[in-house]
Amino acid sequence: MHAWGDESARTPRHAEPAYLLGAVIADPEACDDYRDRLRQLQTTRSKLHWKDLDRRHRDRVVETIAAFGLDHLVIAATPLELRRQERARALCLERLAWELGTSHGVTQLVLEARPESLMRRDVRTIDTLRSKRAIPADLRVDHGLPREEPMLWIADQVLGALGASIVGEDRWYTAIRDSIEVVRIDV
C-alpha cells in the first residue's frame, strides 16, 4: 500500500487551533482510475484545491472521493501555536509515518511538496525518526508535486472537509467520516 499526504492549519475563532496532517491510503496499482476521475473535477491547471471550490463543486468532489472507498488517516495536533507550526508538523509526521507503516501496511508515503528548506526539514525529521526506530525502517517518504500527482488532492479534500466541520459545516465530513481515522495528539 502507498499513501499520499497533505497538511492544513486551522485557526477557527470558536474552536481550538489545530495542525492537521492527513493521508489517503491506496493500492498503487488501482490509482489510475482515481487519478482520471479527479482530473475530471479539476478547476485549475495545477491541482484540485479545497479552498478554490464552491459548495456545489465540493459536493461533487466529496461524493467522488466517498465512492472510491479508500481509507484516510488524519493526525490532529492541538493546541496549535502558529509560531511552532513546524514542531507540530514534526510530531504529526512521526505519528502518521508510524501509524501508516505499522497499522496500515504502507511502504511509501508521498507528501505534498513544500519549499525546499521545509522539505529538507522533513527529511531530517524522517532520518531522525529512523535512527531512533520510531518509524518502520522500510517506509519510504518522498515529496511530490500536486500538479503531477492527483492522489495528493484527495488528502487536501479530506482535510478541507474535516476543517469545515471544525467550524460547524459538517455536510462534507459527514459524507466521508466512516472512512477517516482521526488520531489526536497534544502539542
Coordinates of N, CA and C in Angstrom, one line a residue:
M1 N 0.8 -1.2 0.0 CA 0.0 0.0 0.0 C 0.9 1.3 0.0
H2 N 0.3 2.3 -0.6 CA 1.0 3.6 -0.6 C 0.1 4.6 0.0
A3 N 0.6 5.8 0.4 CA -0.2 6.8 1.0 C 0.3 8.2 0.4
W4 N -0.7 9.1 0.2 CA -0.4 10.4 -0.3 C -0.9 11.4 0.7
G5 N -0.1 12.4 1.2 CA -0.5 13.2 2.3 C -0.4 14.7 2.0
D6 N -1.1 15.5 2.8 CA -1.1 16.9 2.8 C -1.3 17.4 4.2
E7 N -1.2 18.8 4.4 CA -1.3 19.4 5.6 C -2.3 20.5 5.6
S8 N -2.8 20.9 6.8 CA -3.7 22.1 6.9 C -3.5 22.6 8.3
A9 N -3.5 23.9 8.4 CA -3.5 24.5 9.8 C -4.9 25.2 9.9
R10 N -5.5 25.0 11.0 CA -6.9 25.5 11.2 C -6.8 26.4 12.5
T11 N -7.3 27.6 12.3 CA -7.3 28.6 13.4 C -8.7 29.2 13.5
P12 N -9.7 28.4 13.8 CA -11.1 28.9 13.8 C -11.3 29.8 15.1
R13 N -12.2 30.7 15.0 CA -12.5 31.7 16.1 C -13.0 31.0 17.3
H14 N -13.9 30.0 17.1 CA -14.7 29.4 18.2 C -14.3 28.0 18.5
A15 N -13.1 27.6 18.1 CA -12.6 26.3 18.3 C -11.1 26.3 18.5
E16 N -10.5 25.3 19.1 CA -9.1 25.2 19.3 C -8.3 25.1 18.0
P17 N -7.3 25.9 17.9 CA -6.5 25.8 16.6 C -5.8 24.4 16.5
A18 N -5.7 24.0 15.3 CA -5.2 22.6 15.1 C -4.3 22.6 13.9
Y19 N -3.3 21.7 13.9 CA -2.5 21.4 12.7 C -2.9 20.0 12.3
L20 N -3.3 19.8 11.1 CA -3.7 18.5 10.5 C -2.8 18.0 9.5
L21 N -2.4 16.8 9.6 CA -1.6 16.1 8.6 C -2.3 14.8 8.2
G22 N -2.8 14.7 7.0 CA -3.6 13.6 6.6 C -3.1 12.9 5.4
A23 N -3.5 11.6 5.2 CA -3.1 10.8 4.1 C -4.2 9.9 3.7
V24 N -4.3 9.7 2.4 CA -5.2 8.7 1.8 C -4.3 7.4 1.5
I25 N -4.9 6.3 1.8 CA -4.2 5.0 1.7 C -4.8 4.2 0.5
A26 N -3.9 3.8 -0.4 CA -4.5 3.0 -1.6 C -3.4 2.1 -2.1
D27 N -3.9 1.1 -2.8 CA -3.1 0.2 -3.6 C -2.6 0.9 -4.8
P28 N -1.3 1.1 -5.0 CA -0.8 1.9 -6.1 C -1.2 1.4 -7.5
E29 N -1.5 0.1 -7.6 CA -2.0 -0.5 -8.8 C -3.4 -0.1 -9.2
A30 N -4.1 0.4 -8.3 CA -5.5 0.8 -8.6 C -5.8 2.3 -8.7
C31 N -4.7 3.1 -8.7 CA -4.9 4.5 -8.6 C -5.1 5.3 -9.9
D32 N -4.8 4.6 -11.1 CA -5.0 5.3 -12.3 C -6.4 5.8 -12.5
D33 N -7.4 4.9 -12.2 CA -8.8 5.3 -12.3 C -9.1 6.5 -11.4
Y34 N -8.6 6.5 -10.2 CA -8.9 7.6 -9.2 C -8.3 8.9 -9.8
R35 N -7.1 8.8 -10.3 CA -6.5 10.0 -10.9 C -7.3 10.6 -12.1
D36 N -7.8 9.7 -12.9 CA -8.6 10.1 -14.1 C -9.9 10.8 -13.6
R37 N -10.5 10.2 -12.6 CA -11.8 10.8 -12.1 C -11.5 12.1 -11.4
L38 N -10.4 12.2 -10.7 CA -10.1 13.5 -10.0 C -9.8 14.6 -11.1
R39 N -9.1 14.3 -12.1 CA -8.7 15.2 -13.2 C -10.0 15.8 -13.8
Q40 N -11.1 15.0 -13.9 CA -12.3 15.5 -14.4 C -13.0 16.6 -13.5
L41 N -12.6 16.6 -12.3 CA -13.1 17.6 -11.3 C -12.2 18.8 -11.2
Q42 N -11.1 18.8 -11.8 CA -10.1 19.8 -11.7 C -10.6 21.2 -12.1
T43 N -10.3 22.2 -11.3 CA -10.8 23.6 -11.7 C -9.6 24.4 -12.2
T44 N -8.4 24.1 -11.8 CA -7.3 24.9 -12.3 C -6.3 23.9 -13.0
R45 N -5.3 24.4 -13.6 CA -4.3 23.6 -14.2 C -3.4 22.9 -13.3
S46 N -3.2 23.5 -12.0 CA -2.2 22.9 -11.1 C -2.7 21.8 -10.2
K47 N -3.9 22.0 -9.6 CA -4.4 21.0 -8.7 C -5.9 21.2 -8.4
L48 N -6.5 20.3 -7.7 CA -7.8 20.4 -7.2 C -7.6 20.8 -5.7
H49 N -8.0 22.0 -5.4 CA -7.7 22.6 -4.1 C -9.0 23.0 -3.4
W50 N -9.2 22.5 -2.2 CA -10.4 22.7 -1.4 C -10.8 24.2 -1.4
K51 N -9.9 25.1 -1.1 CA -10.2 26.5 -0.9 C -10.6 27.2 -2.2
D52 N -10.4 26.5 -3.3 CA -10.8 27.1 -4.6 C -12.2 26.7 -5.1
L53 N -12.8 25.8 -4.3 CA -14.1 25.2 -4.7 C -15.3 25.9 -4.1
D54 N -16.4 26.0 -4.9 CA -17.6 26.5 -4.3 C -18.3 25.2 -3.7
R55 N -19.5 25.5 -3.0 CA -20.2 24.4 -2.3 C -20.6 23.3 -3.2
R56 N -21.1 23.6 -4.4 CA -21.6 22.6 -5.3 C -20.5 21.7 -5.8
H57 N -19.3 22.4 -6.1 CA -18.2 21.6 -6.5 C -17.6 20.7 -5.4
R58 N -17.6 21.2 -4.2 CA -17.2 20.4 -3.0 C -18.1 19.2 -2.9
D59 N -19.4 19.4 -3.1 CA -20.3 18.3 -3.0 C -19.9 17.2 -4.0
R60 N -19.6 17.6 -5.3 CA -19.2 16.6 -6.3 C -17.9 15.9 -5.9
V61 N -17.0 16.7 -5.5 CA -15.6 16.1 -5.1 C -15.8 15.1 -4.0
V62 N -16.5 15.5 -2.9 CA -16.6 14.6 -1.8 C -17.4 13.3 -2.2
E63 N -18.4 13.5 -3.0 CA -19.2 12.3 -3.5 C -18.2 11.4 -4.3
T64 N -17.4 11.9 -5.1 CA -16.4 11.1 -5.8 C -15.5 10.4 -4.9
I65 N -14.9 11.1 -4.0 CA -13.9 10.5 -3.0 C -14.6 9.4 -2.2
A66 N -15.8 9.7 -1.8 CA -16.6 8.7 -1.0 C -16.7 7.4 -1.8
A67 N -17.0 7.6 -3.1 CA -17.2 6.4 -4.0 C -15.9 5.6 -4.2
F68 N -14.8 6.2 -4.0 CA -13.5 5.4 -4.1 C -13.4 4.4 -3.0
G69 N -14.0 4.6 -1.9 CA -14.0 3.6 -0.8 C -12.6 3.4 -0.2
L70 N -11.8 4.5 -0.2 CA -10.4 4.4 0.4 C -10.4 4.8 1.8
D71 N -9.4 4.4 2.5 CA -9.2 4.8 3.9 C -8.3 6.0 4.0
H72 N -8.6 6.8 5.0 CA -7.9 8.1 5.3 C -7.4 8.1 6.7
L73 N -6.3 8.6 6.9 CA -5.7 8.8 8.3 C -5.3 10.3 8.5
V74 N -5.8 10.9 9.6 CA -5.5 12.3 9.9 C -5.0 12.3 11.3
I75 N -3.8 13.0 11.4 CA -3.3 13.3 12.7 C -3.6 14.8 13.0
A76 N -4.2 15.0 14.1 CA -4.6 16.4 14.5 C -3.9 16.8 15.8
A77 N -3.1 17.8 15.6 CA -2.3 18.3 16.8 C -2.9 19.5 17.3
T78 N -3.2 19.5 18.6 CA -3.7 20.7 19.3 C -3.1 20.9 20.6
P79 N -3.1 22.0 21.2 CA -3.4 23.3 20.5 C -2.3 23.8 19.7
L80 N -2.6 24.4 18.6 CA -1.6 24.8 17.6 C -1.1 26.3 18.0
E81 N 0.1 26.5 18.1 CA 0.7 27.8 18.2 C 1.3 28.1 16.9
L82 N 0.9 29.1 16.2 CA 1.3 29.3 14.8 C 2.8 29.5 14.7
R83 N 3.5 30.0 15.8 CA 4.9 30.2 15.8 C 5.6 28.8 15.8
R84 N 4.9 27.8 16.2 CA 5.5 26.4 16.4 C 4.9 25.4 15.5
Q85 N 4.5 25.9 14.3 CA 3.8 25.0 13.4 C 4.7 23.9 12.9
E86 N 6.0 24.2 12.7 CA 6.9 23.1 12.2 C 7.1 22.1 13.3
R87 N 7.1 22.4 14.5 CA 7.1 21.4 15.6 C 5.9 20.5 15.6
A88 N 4.7 21.1 15.4 CA 3.5 20.4 15.2 C 3.6 19.4 14.0
R89 N 4.1 19.9 12.9 CA 4.3 19.1 11.8 C 5.2 17.9 12.1
A90 N 6.3 18.1 12.7 CA 7.2 17.0 13.0 C 6.6 15.9 13.9
L91 N 5.8 16.4 14.9 CA 5.1 15.4 15.7 C 4.0 14.7 15.0
C92 N 3.3 15.4 14.1 CA 2.3 14.7 13.3 C 2.9 13.8 12.3
L93 N 4.0 14.2 11.7 CA 4.7 13.3 10.7 C 5.2 12.0 11.4
E94 N 5.7 12.1 12.6 CA 6.2 11.0 13.3 C 5.0 10.0 13.5
R95 N 3.9 10.5 14.0 CA 2.7 9.6 14.3 C 2.1 9.1 13.0
L96 N 2.0 9.9 12.0 CA 1.5 9.5 10.7 C 2.3 8.4 10.1
A97 N 3.6 8.6 10.1 CA 4.5 7.6 9.5 C 4.4 6.3 10.3
W98 N 4.4 6.4 11.6 CA 4.3 5.2 12.4 C 3.0 4.4 12.2
E99 N 1.9 5.1 12.2 CA 0.6 4.5 12.0 C 0.5 3.9 10.6
L100 N 0.9 4.6 9.6 CA 0.8 4.1 8.2 C 1.7 2.8 8.1
G101 N 2.9 2.9 8.6 CA 3.8 1.8 8.4 C 3.5 0.5 9.3
T102 N 3.0 0.8 10.5 CA 2.7 -0.4 11.4 C 1.3 -0.9 11.3
S103 N 0.3 0.0 11.2 CA -1.1 -0.4 11.2 C -1.7 -0.5 9.9
H104 N -1.2 0.1 8.9 CA -1.8 0.1 7.6 C -1.0 -0.5 6.4
G105 N 0.1 -1.0 6.7 CA 0.9 -1.7 5.7 C 1.4 -0.9 4.6
V106 N 1.6 0.4 4.9 CA 2.1 1.3 3.8 C 3.6 1.2 3.7
T107 N 4.1 1.2 2.5 CA 5.6 1.1 2.3 C 6.1 2.4 1.7
Q108 N 5.2 3.3 1.2 CA 5.6 4.6 0.6 C 4.6 5.6 0.9
L109 N 5.1 6.7 1.5 CA 4.3 7.9 1.8 C 4.8 9.1 0.9
V110 N 4.0 9.7 0.1 CA 4.3 10.9 -0.7 C 3.6 12.1 -0.1
L111 N 4.4 13.0 0.4 CA 3.8 14.2 1.0 C 3.8 15.3 -0.1
E112 N 2.8 16.2 0.0 CA 2.8 17.3 -1.0 C 4.1 18.2 -0.8
A113 N 4.7 18.5 -1.9 CA 6.0 19.3 -1.9 C 5.7 20.7 -1.2
R114 N 6.8 21.1 -0.5 CA 6.8 22.4 0.1 C 8.0 23.1 -0.3
P115 N 8.3 24.3 0.2 CA 9.5 25.0 -0.2 C 10.7 24.1 0.2
E116 N 11.8 24.2 -0.6 CA 12.9 23.3 -0.5 C 13.5 23.2 1.0
S117 N 13.6 24.3 1.7 CA 14.1 24.3 3.0 C 13.2 23.5 4.0
L118 N 11.9 23.5 3.7 CA 11.0 22.8 4.6 C 11.0 21.3 4.2
M119 N 11.2 21.0 3.0 CA 11.3 19.6 2.6 C 12.5 19.0 3.2
R120 N 13.6 19.7 3.2 CA 14.9 19.3 3.9 C 14.6 19.0 5.4
R121 N 13.8 19.9 6.0 CA 13.5 19.7 7.4 C 12.7 18.4 7.6
D122 N 11.7 18.1 6.7 CA 11.0 16.8 6.7 C 12.0 15.6 6.6
V123 N 12.9 15.7 5.7 CA 13.9 14.6 5.5 C 14.7 14.4 6.8
R124 N 15.1 15.5 7.4 CA 15.9 15.4 8.7 C 15.0 14.7 9.7
T125 N 13.7 15.1 9.8 CA 12.8 14.6 10.8 C 12.7 13.1 10.5
I126 N 12.5 12.6 9.3 CA 12.4 11.2 9.0 C 13.7 10.5 9.3
D127 N 14.8 11.1 8.9 CA 16.1 10.4 9.3 C 16.3 10.2 10.8
T128 N 15.9 11.2 11.5 CA 16.0 11.1 13.0 C 15.1 10.1 13.5
L129 N 13.8 10.0 13.0 CA 12.9 9.0 13.4 C 13.4 7.6 13.1
R130 N 14.0 7.4 11.9 CA 14.5 6.1 11.6 C 15.6 5.7 12.5
S131 N 16.5 6.7 12.8 CA 17.7 6.3 13.7 C 17.2 6.0 15.1
K132 N 16.1 6.5 15.5 CA 15.5 6.2 16.8 C 14.6 5.0 16.7
R133 N 14.4 4.4 15.5 CA 13.5 3.3 15.3 C 12.1 3.7 15.7
A134 N 11.7 4.9 15.5 CA 10.4 5.4 15.8 C 9.4 5.2 14.7
I135 N 9.9 4.9 13.5 CA 9.1 4.6 12.3 C 9.7 3.3 11.7
P136 N 8.9 2.6 10.9 CA 9.4 1.4 10.2 C 10.5 1.7 9.3
A137 N 11.6 0.9 9.3 CA 12.8 1.2 8.5 C 12.5 1.1 7.0
D138 N 11.5 0.3 6.6 CA 11.2 0.1 5.2 C 10.2 1.1 4.7
L139 N 9.7 2.1 5.5 CA 8.8 3.1 5.0 C 9.6 4.2 4.2
R140 N 9.3 4.3 3.0 CA 9.9 5.4 2.1 C 9.0 6.6 2.2
V141 N 9.6 7.8 2.4 CA 8.9 9.0 2.5 C 9.5 10.0 1.4
D142 N 8.7 10.5 0.6 CA 9.1 11.4 -0.5 C 8.2 12.6 -0.5
H143 N 8.5 13.6 -1.4 CA 7.6 14.7 -1.6 C 7.2 14.7 -3.1
G144 N 6.0 15.1 -3.4 CA 5.5 15.1 -4.8 C 4.8 16.4 -5.1
L145 N 4.8 16.7 -6.4 CA 4.1 17.9 -6.8 C 2.7 17.6 -7.1
P146 N 1.8 18.4 -6.6 CA 0.3 18.1 -6.8 C -0.1 18.3 -8.3
R147 N 0.6 19.1 -9.0 CA 0.2 19.2 -10.5 C 0.6 17.9 -11.2
E148 N 1.5 17.1 -10.6 CA 1.9 15.9 -11.3 C 1.2 14.7 -10.6
E149 N 0.7 14.8 -9.4 CA 0.1 13.6 -8.7 C -1.2 13.9 -8.1
P150 N -2.3 13.6 -8.8 CA -3.6 13.9 -8.3 C -4.0 13.1 -7.0
M151 N -3.3 12.1 -6.7 CA -3.6 11.4 -5.4 C -3.4 12.3 -4.2
L152 N -2.5 13.3 -4.4 CA -2.3 14.3 -3.3 C -3.5 15.1 -3.1
W153 N -4.3 15.3 -4.1 CA -5.5 16.1 -4.0 C -6.5 15.5 -3.0
I154 N -6.5 14.2 -2.9 CA -7.5 13.6 -2.0 C -7.3 14.0 -0.6
A155 N -6.1 14.0 -0.1 CA -5.8 14.4 1.3 C -6.2 15.8 1.5
D156 N -6.0 16.7 0.5 CA -6.4 18.1 0.6 C -7.9 18.2 0.8
Q157 N -8.6 17.4 0.0 CA -10.1 17.5 0.1 C -10.6 16.9 1.5
V158 N -10.0 15.8 1.9 CA -10.4 15.3 3.2 C -10.1 16.3 4.3
L159 N -8.9 16.9 4.3 CA -8.6 17.9 5.3 C -9.5 19.1 5.2
G160 N -9.9 19.5 4.0 CA -10.9 20.6 3.8 C -12.2 20.2 4.5
A161 N -12.7 19.0 4.2 CA -14.0 18.6 4.8 C -13.9 18.6 6.3
L162 N -12.8 18.0 6.9 CA -12.6 18.0 8.3 C -12.5 19.4 8.9
G163 N -11.8 20.3 8.2 CA -11.7 21.7 8.6 C -13.0 22.4 8.6
A164 N -13.8 22.1 7.6 CA -15.1 22.7 7.6 C -16.0 22.3 8.7
S165 N -15.8 21.0 9.1 CA -16.6 20.5 10.3 C -16.2 21.1 11.6
I166 N -14.9 21.5 11.7 CA -14.4 22.2 12.9 C -15.1 23.5 13.1
V167 N -15.5 24.1 12.1 CA -16.2 25.4 12.2 C -17.7 25.3 12.0
G168 N -18.2 24.0 12.1 CA -19.6 23.8 12.2 C -20.3 23.4 10.8
E169 N -19.6 23.3 9.8 CA -20.2 22.9 8.5 C -19.9 21.4 8.2
D170 N -20.7 20.6 8.7 CA -20.5 19.1 8.8 C -20.8 18.3 7.5
R171 N -21.5 18.9 6.6 CA -22.0 18.1 5.5 C -21.0 17.3 4.7
W172 N -19.9 17.8 4.4 CA -18.9 17.1 3.7 C -18.2 16.0 4.5
Y173 N -17.8 16.4 5.7 CA -17.2 15.4 6.6 C -18.1 14.3 6.9
T174 N -19.4 14.6 7.1 CA -20.3 13.5 7.4 C -20.4 12.5 6.2
A175 N -20.2 12.9 5.0 CA -20.3 12.1 3.9 C -19.1 11.1 3.8
I176 N -18.0 11.4 4.4 CA -16.8 10.5 4.3 C -16.3 10.1 5.7
R177 N -16.9 10.5 6.8 CA -16.3 10.3 8.1 C -16.1 8.8 8.4
D178 N -16.9 7.9 7.9 CA -16.7 6.5 8.2 C -15.4 5.9 7.6
S179 N -14.8 6.6 6.7 CA -13.5 6.2 6.1 C -12.3 6.9 6.6
I180 N -12.5 7.8 7.6 CA -11.5 8.6 8.2 C -11.2 8.2 9.6
E181 N -9.9 7.9 9.9 CA -9.5 7.7 11.2 C -8.7 9.0 11.7
V182 N -9.2 9.6 12.7 CA -8.6 10.8 13.2 C -7.9 10.4 14.5
V183 N -6.6 10.7 14.6 CA -5.8 10.5 15.8 C -5.4 11.8 16.3
R184 N -5.7 12.1 17.5 CA -5.5 13.4 18.1 C -4.2 13.3 19.0
I185 N -3.3 14.3 18.9 CA -2.1 14.4 19.7 C -2.0 15.8 20.3
D186 N -1.4 15.8 21.5 CA -1.2 17.1 22.1 C 0.2 17.7 21.7
V187 N 0.2 19.0 21.5 CA 1.5 19.6 21.1 C 2.0 20.3 22.3

